[in-house]
Amino acid sequence: MEQIYFDHSATTPLDPRVVEAMLPFYGTVFGNPSSLHWAGQQAKEAIDQGRRQVADLFHADPDEIVFTASGTESDNMVLTGVAAQYKPQDCHIITSSFEHPAILETCKYLQKLGYEISYLPVTPEGIVDPESLKQELRPNTRLVSVMAANNVVGTLQPVIELARITKAHGALFHTDAVQAVGKIPLLMNVMQVDFLSLSAHKLHGPKGIGALYIRKGVVIEPLVHGGGQERGLRSATENVAAIAGLGRAAEIAGSEMTAEAKRLVTMRDRIIAAVTEEVPNAYLIGHPYKRLPGHICLGFEGQEGEAMHLMLALNEEGIAVSTGSACSSHNAGQPSYILMAMGMDPVRARGSLRITLGRFNTEQEADTFIKVLPRLTENLRHITSRSFAAVA
Ligand code: PLP
């Protein structure tokens, strides 16, 4: 059976060019980058190159990139690293109500320690309104953290405007750009952000490696203490192979971004148009075009409880999609807090299908999906109405 992978927001397959860049570090290049001899220096050169490649993607300086173990770690590092510089009563943090758990759970932890956190609302189209930020800013607001693109609905946030408002107030601005990096341009000379989180496995790089952009001159407390690697901000012997992979993944994403975004937008919009035309109760969740190039989030009116069944039925046909974020698969059947934040009622918020396209997807795969989905939704409708009849 043909296998189709349409779940690139969960993770992406490694690009063979990335694998090639990583292989030497599982063989002949094995040194500890902190060692001063030739073996260490070979590894150090690879780290320097990876840092340059990541920095280039943002038109940033290599010194502004700190390698971490994940997007989650980068997010934790910013929130706790800023908060640790203040007494809880002197530090108010603002975020949005539909961030990834890497942000929301860290905020909950900080709240337990006495820090005050405000959560910005989200419009029904899945966008944070900059006006709402203006109303929440306080004299002791130290940090604002709003994601660049939402992981479930795929909507793009007005990061440039949000950062401008934050900076004018004298606070720091962070964006969790884990879903956006490599897909849309994020240039540090255009955005006034102080911190940006990213994760390699979302851009055809390896898992277990992330990075945090920290603007020159901005100071935070380290999250991991130890031998002083990564300018003392993230101690631990570096994962050289993964850094080489992230660097190459960033380089490829940067050079192919414009053409790839165009290709994915065309495929995305073709799928949305076909599905909403052929499946009578299907509708697009989130803004129609302020969204990631390959990101589709669909609702099915009256069949909200069936999203998991639909996902499993697609899986039977070899098509991998998800019902929300990969993390939320643990909360199957519960209304999504992300959709609830967008003002959906709990019934509608129970069911959505996330279809996220990537580099190796083809138009033929889109054709297969467009053919298969209407049949499966129709089958499910029959099963649902039959079981309702049986209950009645
Ligand atoms: N932030 C967002 C928006 C994400 O989508 C994810 C992963 O899905 C993360 C953070 C966490 O990244 P990682 O899996 O590298 O910890």
Short mmCIF file of C-alpha atoms and ligand atoms in Angstrom, two decimals:
data_model
loop_
_atom_site.label_atom_id
_atom_site.label_comp_id
_atom_site.label_asym_id
_atom_site.label_seq_id
_atom_site.Cartn_x
_atom_site.Cartn_y
_atom_site.Cartn_z
CA MET A 1 0.00 0.00 0.00
CA GLU A 2 1.18 3.50 -0.83
CA GLN A 3 2.15 5.44 2.30
CA ILE A 4 1.48 9.16 2.42
CA TYR A 5 2.87 11.32 5.21
CA PHE A 6 0.77 14.46 5.81
CA ASP A 7 1.78 15.18 9.43
CA HIS A 8 4.76 17.49 9.07
CA SER A 9 3.74 19.66 12.01
CA ALA A 10 4.32 16.65 14.28
CA THR A 11 7.71 15.95 12.77
CA THR A 12 9.41 15.75 9.39
CA PRO A 13 11.44 13.02 7.69
CA LEU A 14 15.18 13.66 7.59
CA ASP A 15 16.36 15.12 4.31
CA PRO A 16 19.03 12.76 2.85
CA ARG A 17 21.32 15.80 2.45
CA VAL A 18 21.03 16.34 6.22
CA VAL A 19 21.88 12.68 6.91
CA GLU A 20 24.94 13.06 4.70
CA ALA A 21 26.08 16.10 6.69
CA MET A 22 25.68 14.17 9.97
CA LEU A 23 27.40 10.90 9.02
CA PRO A 24 31.04 11.94 9.63
CA PHE A 25 30.18 12.58 13.29
CA TYR A 26 29.13 8.98 13.76
CA GLY A 27 32.49 7.88 12.33
CA THR A 28 35.80 9.58 11.93
CA VAL A 29 34.96 12.95 13.52
CA PHE A 30 34.33 12.13 17.15
CA GLY A 31 36.21 14.68 19.27
CA ASN A 32 34.87 16.69 22.18
CA PRO A 33 34.57 20.25 20.84
CA SER A 34 36.08 21.59 24.08
CA SER A 35 39.33 19.64 23.53
CA LEU A 36 42.22 21.67 22.17
CA HIS A 37 43.76 18.86 20.08
CA TRP A 38 42.98 18.09 16.43
CA ALA A 39 40.08 15.75 17.24
CA GLY A 40 38.38 18.40 19.36
CA GLN A 41 39.04 21.13 16.84
CA GLN A 42 37.43 19.13 14.02
CA ALA A 43 34.28 18.89 16.11
CA LYS A 44 34.47 22.56 17.05
CA GLU A 45 34.68 23.55 13.39
CA ALA A 46 31.48 21.61 12.73
CA ILE A 47 29.71 23.46 15.54
CA ASP A 48 30.92 26.82 14.28
CA GLN A 49 29.65 25.96 10.81
CA GLY A 50 26.26 24.82 12.17
CA ARG A 51 25.94 28.03 14.14
CA ARG A 52 26.74 30.12 11.04
CA GLN A 53 24.20 28.19 8.95
CA VAL A 54 21.44 28.70 11.53
CA ALA A 55 22.30 32.38 12.00
CA ASP A 56 22.22 32.94 8.21
CA LEU A 57 18.61 31.79 8.07
CA PHE A 58 17.65 34.80 10.23
CA HIS A 59 20.34 37.23 8.95
CA ALA A 60 21.61 37.08 12.53
CA ASP A 61 25.09 36.92 14.00
CA PRO A 62 26.39 33.41 14.86
CA ASP A 63 27.07 34.62 18.44
CA GLU A 64 23.32 35.09 18.82
CA ILE A 65 22.58 31.36 18.42
CA VAL A 66 22.60 28.99 21.41
CA PHE A 67 22.11 25.27 20.75
CA THR A 68 19.65 23.43 22.99
CA ALA A 69 18.16 19.93 23.03
CA SER A 70 14.73 20.88 21.67
CA GLY A 71 12.16 23.55 20.99
CA THR A 72 10.73 22.77 24.42
CA GLU A 73 14.06 23.46 26.07
CA SER A 74 14.50 26.74 24.17
CA ASP A 75 11.06 27.87 25.36
CA ASN A 76 11.82 26.88 28.97
CA MET A 77 15.15 28.64 28.79
CA VAL A 78 13.64 31.97 27.80
CA LEU A 79 10.78 32.02 30.29
CA THR A 80 12.71 30.78 33.31
CA GLY A 81 15.89 32.60 32.24
CA VAL A 82 14.14 35.98 32.18
CA ALA A 83 12.02 35.31 35.28
CA ALA A 84 15.04 34.22 37.34
CA GLN A 85 16.45 37.73 37.09
CA TYR A 86 13.54 39.22 39.05
CA LYS A 87 11.60 38.72 42.24
CA PRO A 88 8.21 37.23 41.33
CA GLN A 89 6.33 40.43 42.25
CA ASP A 90 8.61 42.43 39.91
CA CYS A 91 8.01 40.22 36.89
CA HIS A 92 4.82 40.04 34.86
CA ILE A 93 4.87 37.86 31.74
CA ILE A 94 2.37 37.95 28.87
CA THR A 95 1.70 35.09 26.52
CA SER A 96 -1.23 33.93 24.37
CA SER A 97 -3.85 31.42 25.38
CA PHE A 98 -3.10 29.05 22.49
CA GLU A 99 0.64 28.53 22.85
CA HIS A 100 2.27 25.10 22.77
CA PRO A 101 2.45 23.33 26.17
CA ALA A 102 6.22 24.05 26.18
CA ILE A 103 5.20 27.66 26.92
CA LEU A 104 1.92 27.17 28.80
CA GLU A 105 3.21 24.53 31.22
CA THR A 106 6.33 26.60 31.94
CA CYS A 107 4.08 29.59 32.64
CA LYS A 108 2.02 27.43 35.02
CA TYR A 109 5.24 26.48 36.82
CA LEU A 110 6.26 30.13 37.10
CA GLN A 111 2.79 31.01 38.39
CA LYS A 112 3.29 28.45 41.16
CA LEU A 113 6.48 30.31 42.08
CA GLY A 114 4.48 33.54 42.36
CA TYR A 115 5.07 35.15 38.95
CA GLU A 116 2.09 36.81 37.32
CA ILE A 117 1.14 35.61 33.86
CA SER A 118 -1.47 37.10 31.52
CA TYR A 119 -2.93 35.17 28.61
CA LEU A 120 -3.94 37.12 25.49
CA PRO A 121 -7.16 36.09 23.76
CA VAL A 122 -7.25 34.76 20.21
CA THR A 123 -9.69 35.77 17.45
CA PRO A 124 -12.01 33.14 15.89
CA GLU A 125 -9.62 33.14 12.92
CA GLY A 126 -6.78 32.04 15.19
CA ILE A 127 -4.82 35.28 15.46
CA VAL A 128 -3.64 37.30 18.45
CA ASP A 129 -4.83 40.90 18.12
CA PRO A 130 -1.99 43.38 18.85
CA GLU A 131 -4.55 45.72 20.47
CA SER A 132 -5.11 43.12 23.21
CA LEU A 133 -1.40 43.22 24.01
CA LYS A 134 -1.50 47.00 24.51
CA GLN A 135 -4.20 46.53 27.14
CA GLU A 136 -2.25 43.91 29.12
CA LEU A 137 1.12 45.66 29.37
CA ARG A 138 2.00 46.79 32.91
CA PRO A 139 4.95 48.72 34.36
CA ASN A 140 6.47 45.43 35.59
CA THR A 141 5.90 43.48 32.34
CA ARG A 142 9.33 41.99 31.55
CA LEU A 143 8.57 39.51 28.80
CA VAL A 144 5.98 38.90 26.09
CA SER A 145 5.96 35.50 24.38
CA VAL A 146 3.73 34.85 21.36
CA MET A 147 4.26 32.04 18.87
CA ALA A 148 5.05 32.82 15.21
CA ALA A 149 2.66 30.15 13.90
CA ASN A 150 0.19 27.97 15.75
CA ASN A 151 0.91 24.24 15.73
CA VAL A 152 -2.69 23.06 15.38
CA VAL A 153 -4.42 25.61 13.14
CA GLY A 154 -1.29 26.87 11.39
CA THR A 155 -2.21 30.54 11.61
CA LEU A 156 0.55 33.15 11.42
CA GLN A 157 0.77 35.67 14.23
CA PRO A 158 1.55 39.39 13.76
CA VAL A 159 4.96 38.98 15.39
CA ILE A 160 6.48 42.15 13.88
CA GLU A 161 3.70 44.32 15.33
CA LEU A 162 3.59 42.48 18.68
CA ALA A 163 7.36 42.84 19.06
CA ARG A 164 7.21 46.54 18.14
CA ILE A 165 4.58 47.23 20.82
CA THR A 166 6.54 45.21 23.40
CA LYS A 167 9.82 46.96 22.68
CA ALA A 168 8.19 50.39 22.81
CA HIS A 169 7.06 49.44 26.32
CA GLY A 170 10.61 48.45 27.30
CA ALA A 171 9.97 44.71 27.73
CA LEU A 172 11.60 41.74 25.99
CA PHE A 173 9.86 39.82 23.20
CA HIS A 174 10.10 36.08 22.52
CA THR A 175 8.54 34.10 19.71
CA ASP A 176 8.20 30.33 19.68
CA ALA A 177 8.87 29.86 15.97
CA VAL A 178 9.17 26.07 16.07
CA GLN A 179 6.45 25.66 13.43
CA ALA A 180 7.46 28.65 11.31
CA VAL A 181 11.23 28.35 10.95
CA GLY A 182 12.30 27.32 7.48
CA LYS A 183 8.79 27.85 6.10
CA ILE A 184 8.41 31.64 6.16
CA PRO A 185 11.08 34.37 6.24
CA LEU A 186 11.96 35.43 9.79
CA LEU A 187 14.60 38.14 9.54
CA MET A 188 16.09 39.72 12.63
CA ASN A 189 16.64 43.08 10.96
CA VAL A 190 12.89 43.24 10.23
CA MET A 191 11.55 41.80 13.50
CA GLN A 192 12.47 43.38 16.82
CA VAL A 193 12.38 40.05 18.65
CA ASP A 194 14.87 39.39 21.45
CA PHE A 195 14.44 35.60 21.50
CA LEU A 196 13.29 32.99 18.97
CA SER A 197 12.93 29.24 19.58
CA LEU A 198 13.36 26.60 16.90
CA SER A 199 13.58 22.83 16.63
CA ALA A 200 15.45 20.89 13.92
CA HIS A 201 12.98 18.03 13.56
CA LYS A 202 10.33 20.37 12.16
CA LEU A 203 12.54 21.34 9.21
CA HIS A 204 13.74 17.96 7.98
CA GLY A 205 16.55 17.89 10.54
CA PRO A 206 17.22 15.46 13.40
CA LYS A 207 15.23 15.12 16.63
CA GLY A 208 16.67 16.20 19.97
CA ILE A 209 18.33 19.40 18.80
CA GLY A 210 16.99 22.93 18.92
CA ALA A 211 18.31 26.44 19.16
CA LEU A 212 17.50 29.72 20.78
CA TYR A 213 18.24 33.03 19.11
CA ILE A 214 19.20 35.60 21.77
CA ARG A 215 19.70 39.15 20.49
CA LYS A 216 23.15 40.58 21.20
CA GLY A 217 23.24 42.40 24.55
CA VAL A 218 20.20 40.61 26.02
CA VAL A 219 21.03 38.75 29.22
CA ILE A 220 19.29 35.70 30.73
CA GLU A 221 20.04 33.18 33.46
CA PRO A 222 21.11 29.74 32.22
CA LEU A 223 18.74 26.79 32.47
CA VAL A 224 21.45 24.10 32.55
CA HIS A 225 24.54 24.72 34.70
CA GLY A 226 27.87 22.99 34.26
CA GLY A 227 31.02 23.17 32.17
CA GLY A 228 30.21 26.46 30.47
CA GLN A 229 29.51 25.37 26.88
CA GLU A 230 27.32 27.65 24.71
CA ARG A 231 28.68 30.78 26.41
CA GLY A 232 27.69 29.35 29.79
CA LEU A 233 24.00 29.45 28.81
CA ARG A 234 23.61 25.74 28.12
CA SER A 235 26.32 23.54 29.59
CA ALA A 236 26.77 19.97 28.29
CA THR A 237 29.06 18.40 25.72
CA GLU A 238 27.54 19.41 22.42
CA ASN A 239 25.60 16.99 20.21
CA VAL A 240 27.92 17.60 17.27
CA ALA A 241 26.18 15.36 14.74
CA ALA A 242 22.80 16.90 15.50
CA ILE A 243 24.20 20.43 15.30
CA ALA A 244 25.73 19.63 11.90
CA GLY A 245 22.33 18.27 10.84
CA LEU A 246 20.45 21.31 12.09
CA GLY A 247 22.91 23.60 10.32
CA ARG A 248 22.48 21.79 7.01
CA ALA A 249 18.69 21.65 7.46
CA ALA A 250 18.63 25.42 8.04
CA GLU A 251 20.82 26.02 4.99
CA ILE A 252 18.59 23.92 2.72
CA ALA A 253 15.40 25.50 4.09
CA GLY A 254 16.82 28.98 3.52
CA SER A 255 17.87 28.35 -0.07
CA GLU A 256 14.65 26.55 -1.08
CA MET A 257 12.11 28.49 0.99
CA THR A 258 10.61 30.77 -1.66
CA ALA A 259 10.00 28.06 -4.25
CA GLU A 260 8.89 25.52 -1.66
CA ALA A 261 6.41 27.88 0.00
CA LYS A 262 4.85 28.61 -3.41
CA ARG A 263 4.55 24.91 -4.19
CA LEU A 264 2.99 24.07 -0.82
CA VAL A 265 0.54 26.99 -0.89
CA THR A 266 -0.72 25.76 -4.28
CA MET A 267 -1.11 22.19 -3.01
CA ARG A 268 -2.67 23.34 0.28
CA ASP A 269 -5.26 25.56 -1.39
CA ARG A 270 -6.13 22.89 -3.94
CA ILE A 271 -6.81 20.39 -1.15
CA ILE A 272 -8.87 22.92 0.85
CA ALA A 273 -10.96 23.86 -2.21
CA ALA A 274 -11.57 20.24 -3.23
CA VAL A 275 -12.42 18.98 0.26
CA THR A 276 -14.75 21.82 1.18
CA GLU A 277 -16.52 21.38 -2.16
CA GLU A 278 -16.86 17.61 -2.05
CA VAL A 279 -17.42 16.99 1.65
CA PRO A 280 -20.64 18.87 2.45
CA ASN A 281 -19.96 19.44 6.17
CA ALA A 282 -16.22 20.21 5.94
CA TYR A 283 -14.92 23.66 6.80
CA LEU A 284 -11.49 25.24 7.17
CA ILE A 285 -10.49 26.22 10.71
CA GLY A 286 -8.40 29.39 11.04
CA HIS A 287 -7.61 32.28 8.73
CA PRO A 288 -7.93 31.41 5.02
CA TYR A 289 -4.49 32.71 3.98
CA LYS A 290 -2.61 33.99 7.07
CA ARG A 291 -1.42 30.45 7.60
CA LEU A 292 1.69 28.32 7.12
CA PRO A 293 2.21 27.30 3.48
CA GLY A 294 1.49 23.58 3.96
CA HIS A 295 -0.95 23.72 6.87
CA ILE A 296 -4.61 22.69 6.71
CA CYS A 297 -6.94 22.32 9.70
CA LEU A 298 -10.42 21.00 8.94
CA GLY A 299 -13.59 20.71 10.97
CA PHE A 300 -16.58 18.50 10.08
CA GLU A 301 -19.89 19.97 11.17
CA GLY A 302 -21.96 17.42 13.11
CA GLN A 303 -19.13 14.86 13.03
CA GLU A 304 -16.83 16.52 15.55
CA GLY A 305 -16.64 13.41 17.70
CA GLU A 306 -15.53 11.37 14.67
CA ALA A 307 -12.23 13.14 13.99
CA MET A 308 -10.25 10.35 15.65
CA HIS A 309 -12.15 7.71 13.63
CA LEU A 310 -11.49 9.65 10.46
CA MET A 311 -7.79 9.87 11.27
CA LEU A 312 -7.69 6.11 11.91
CA ALA A 313 -9.63 5.40 8.71
CA LEU A 314 -7.14 7.51 6.74
CA ASN A 315 -4.33 5.60 8.44
CA GLU A 316 -5.89 2.34 7.20
CA GLU A 317 -5.54 3.80 3.69
CA GLY A 318 -1.86 4.58 4.38
CA ILE A 319 -2.39 8.31 4.92
CA ALA A 320 -0.89 9.79 8.10
CA VAL A 321 -2.63 12.93 9.42
CA SER A 322 -3.45 13.97 12.97
CA THR A 323 -6.44 15.13 14.97
CA GLY A 324 -4.57 18.07 16.46
CA SER A 325 -1.03 18.27 17.75
CA ALA A 326 0.96 15.08 18.41
CA CYS A 327 1.07 16.05 22.10
CA SER A 328 -2.72 16.24 22.23
CA SER A 329 -3.10 12.60 21.16
CA HIS A 330 -2.84 11.91 24.90
CA ASN A 331 -6.05 13.91 25.40
CA ALA A 332 -8.07 12.25 22.62
CA GLY A 333 -11.77 13.04 22.78
CA GLN A 334 -11.29 16.18 24.91
CA PRO A 335 -12.07 19.58 23.41
CA SER A 336 -8.86 21.18 22.13
CA TYR A 337 -7.78 24.13 24.29
CA ILE A 338 -6.46 25.74 21.12
CA LEU A 339 -9.84 25.63 19.37
CA MET A 340 -11.57 26.68 22.61
CA ALA A 341 -9.20 29.68 22.81
CA MET A 342 -10.46 30.62 19.33
CA GLY A 343 -13.97 30.79 20.72
CA MET A 344 -15.28 27.47 19.39
CA ASP A 345 -17.90 25.75 21.49
CA PRO A 346 -16.77 22.53 23.22
CA VAL A 347 -18.63 20.32 20.73
CA ARG A 348 -16.93 21.84 17.68
CA ALA A 349 -13.62 22.01 19.56
CA ARG A 350 -13.62 18.22 20.03
CA GLY A 351 -12.88 17.43 16.43
CA SER A 352 -10.40 18.70 13.91
CA LEU A 353 -8.21 17.07 11.34
CA ARG A 354 -4.71 18.50 10.82
CA ILE A 355 -3.15 17.88 7.41
CA THR A 356 0.36 19.28 7.14
CA LEU A 357 2.33 19.02 3.92
CA GLY A 358 6.09 18.94 3.48
CA ARG A 359 9.09 18.81 1.18
CA PHE A 360 8.65 15.33 -0.23
CA ASN A 361 4.89 15.43 -0.80
CA THR A 362 3.69 15.30 -4.39
CA GLU A 363 0.64 16.47 -6.33
CA GLN A 364 -0.28 12.80 -6.84
CA GLU A 365 -0.42 12.33 -3.07
CA ALA A 366 -2.72 15.34 -2.84
CA ASP A 367 -4.91 13.74 -5.56
CA THR A 368 -5.12 10.49 -3.56
CA PHE A 369 -6.14 12.37 -0.40
CA ILE A 370 -8.78 14.36 -2.28
CA LYS A 371 -10.20 11.10 -3.67
CA VAL A 372 -10.11 9.12 -0.42
CA LEU A 373 -11.39 11.66 2.14
CA PRO A 374 -14.95 12.15 0.78
CA ARG A 375 -15.47 8.36 0.69
CA LEU A 376 -14.29 7.95 4.28
CA THR A 377 -16.39 10.80 5.64
CA GLU A 378 -19.42 9.35 3.83
CA ASN A 379 -18.75 5.88 5.34
CA LEU A 380 -18.44 7.42 8.78
CA ARG A 381 -21.70 9.30 8.33
CA HIS A 382 -23.47 6.01 7.58
CA ILE A 383 -21.87 4.26 10.56
CA THR A 384 -22.76 7.17 12.87
CA SER A 385 -26.38 7.37 11.71
CA ARG A 386 -26.74 3.56 11.93
CA SER A 387 -25.42 3.49 15.50
CA PHE A 388 -27.72 6.38 16.43
CA ALA A 389 -30.62 4.41 14.97
CA ALA A 390 -29.55 1.33 16.97
CA VAL A 391 -29.45 3.37 20.17
CA ALA A 392 -32.86 4.90 19.42
N1 PLP B 1 6.57 24.83 20.15
C1 PLP B 1 5.75 24.51 19.14
C2 PLP B 1 4.89 25.57 18.53
C3 PLP B 1 5.69 23.20 18.67
O1 PLP B 1 4.85 22.89 17.67
C4 PLP B 1 6.52 22.23 19.27
C5 PLP B 1 6.45 20.82 18.83
O2 PLP B 1 5.47 20.37 18.27
C6 PLP B 1 7.38 22.61 20.30
C7 PLP B 1 7.38 23.92 20.72
C8 PLP B 1 8.28 21.62 20.98
O3 PLP B 1 9.39 21.31 20.16
P1 PLP B 1 10.26 20.00 20.47
O4 PLP B 1 9.49 18.85 19.96
O5 PLP B 1 11.55 20.20 19.74
O6 PLP B 1 10.47 19.97 21.94
#
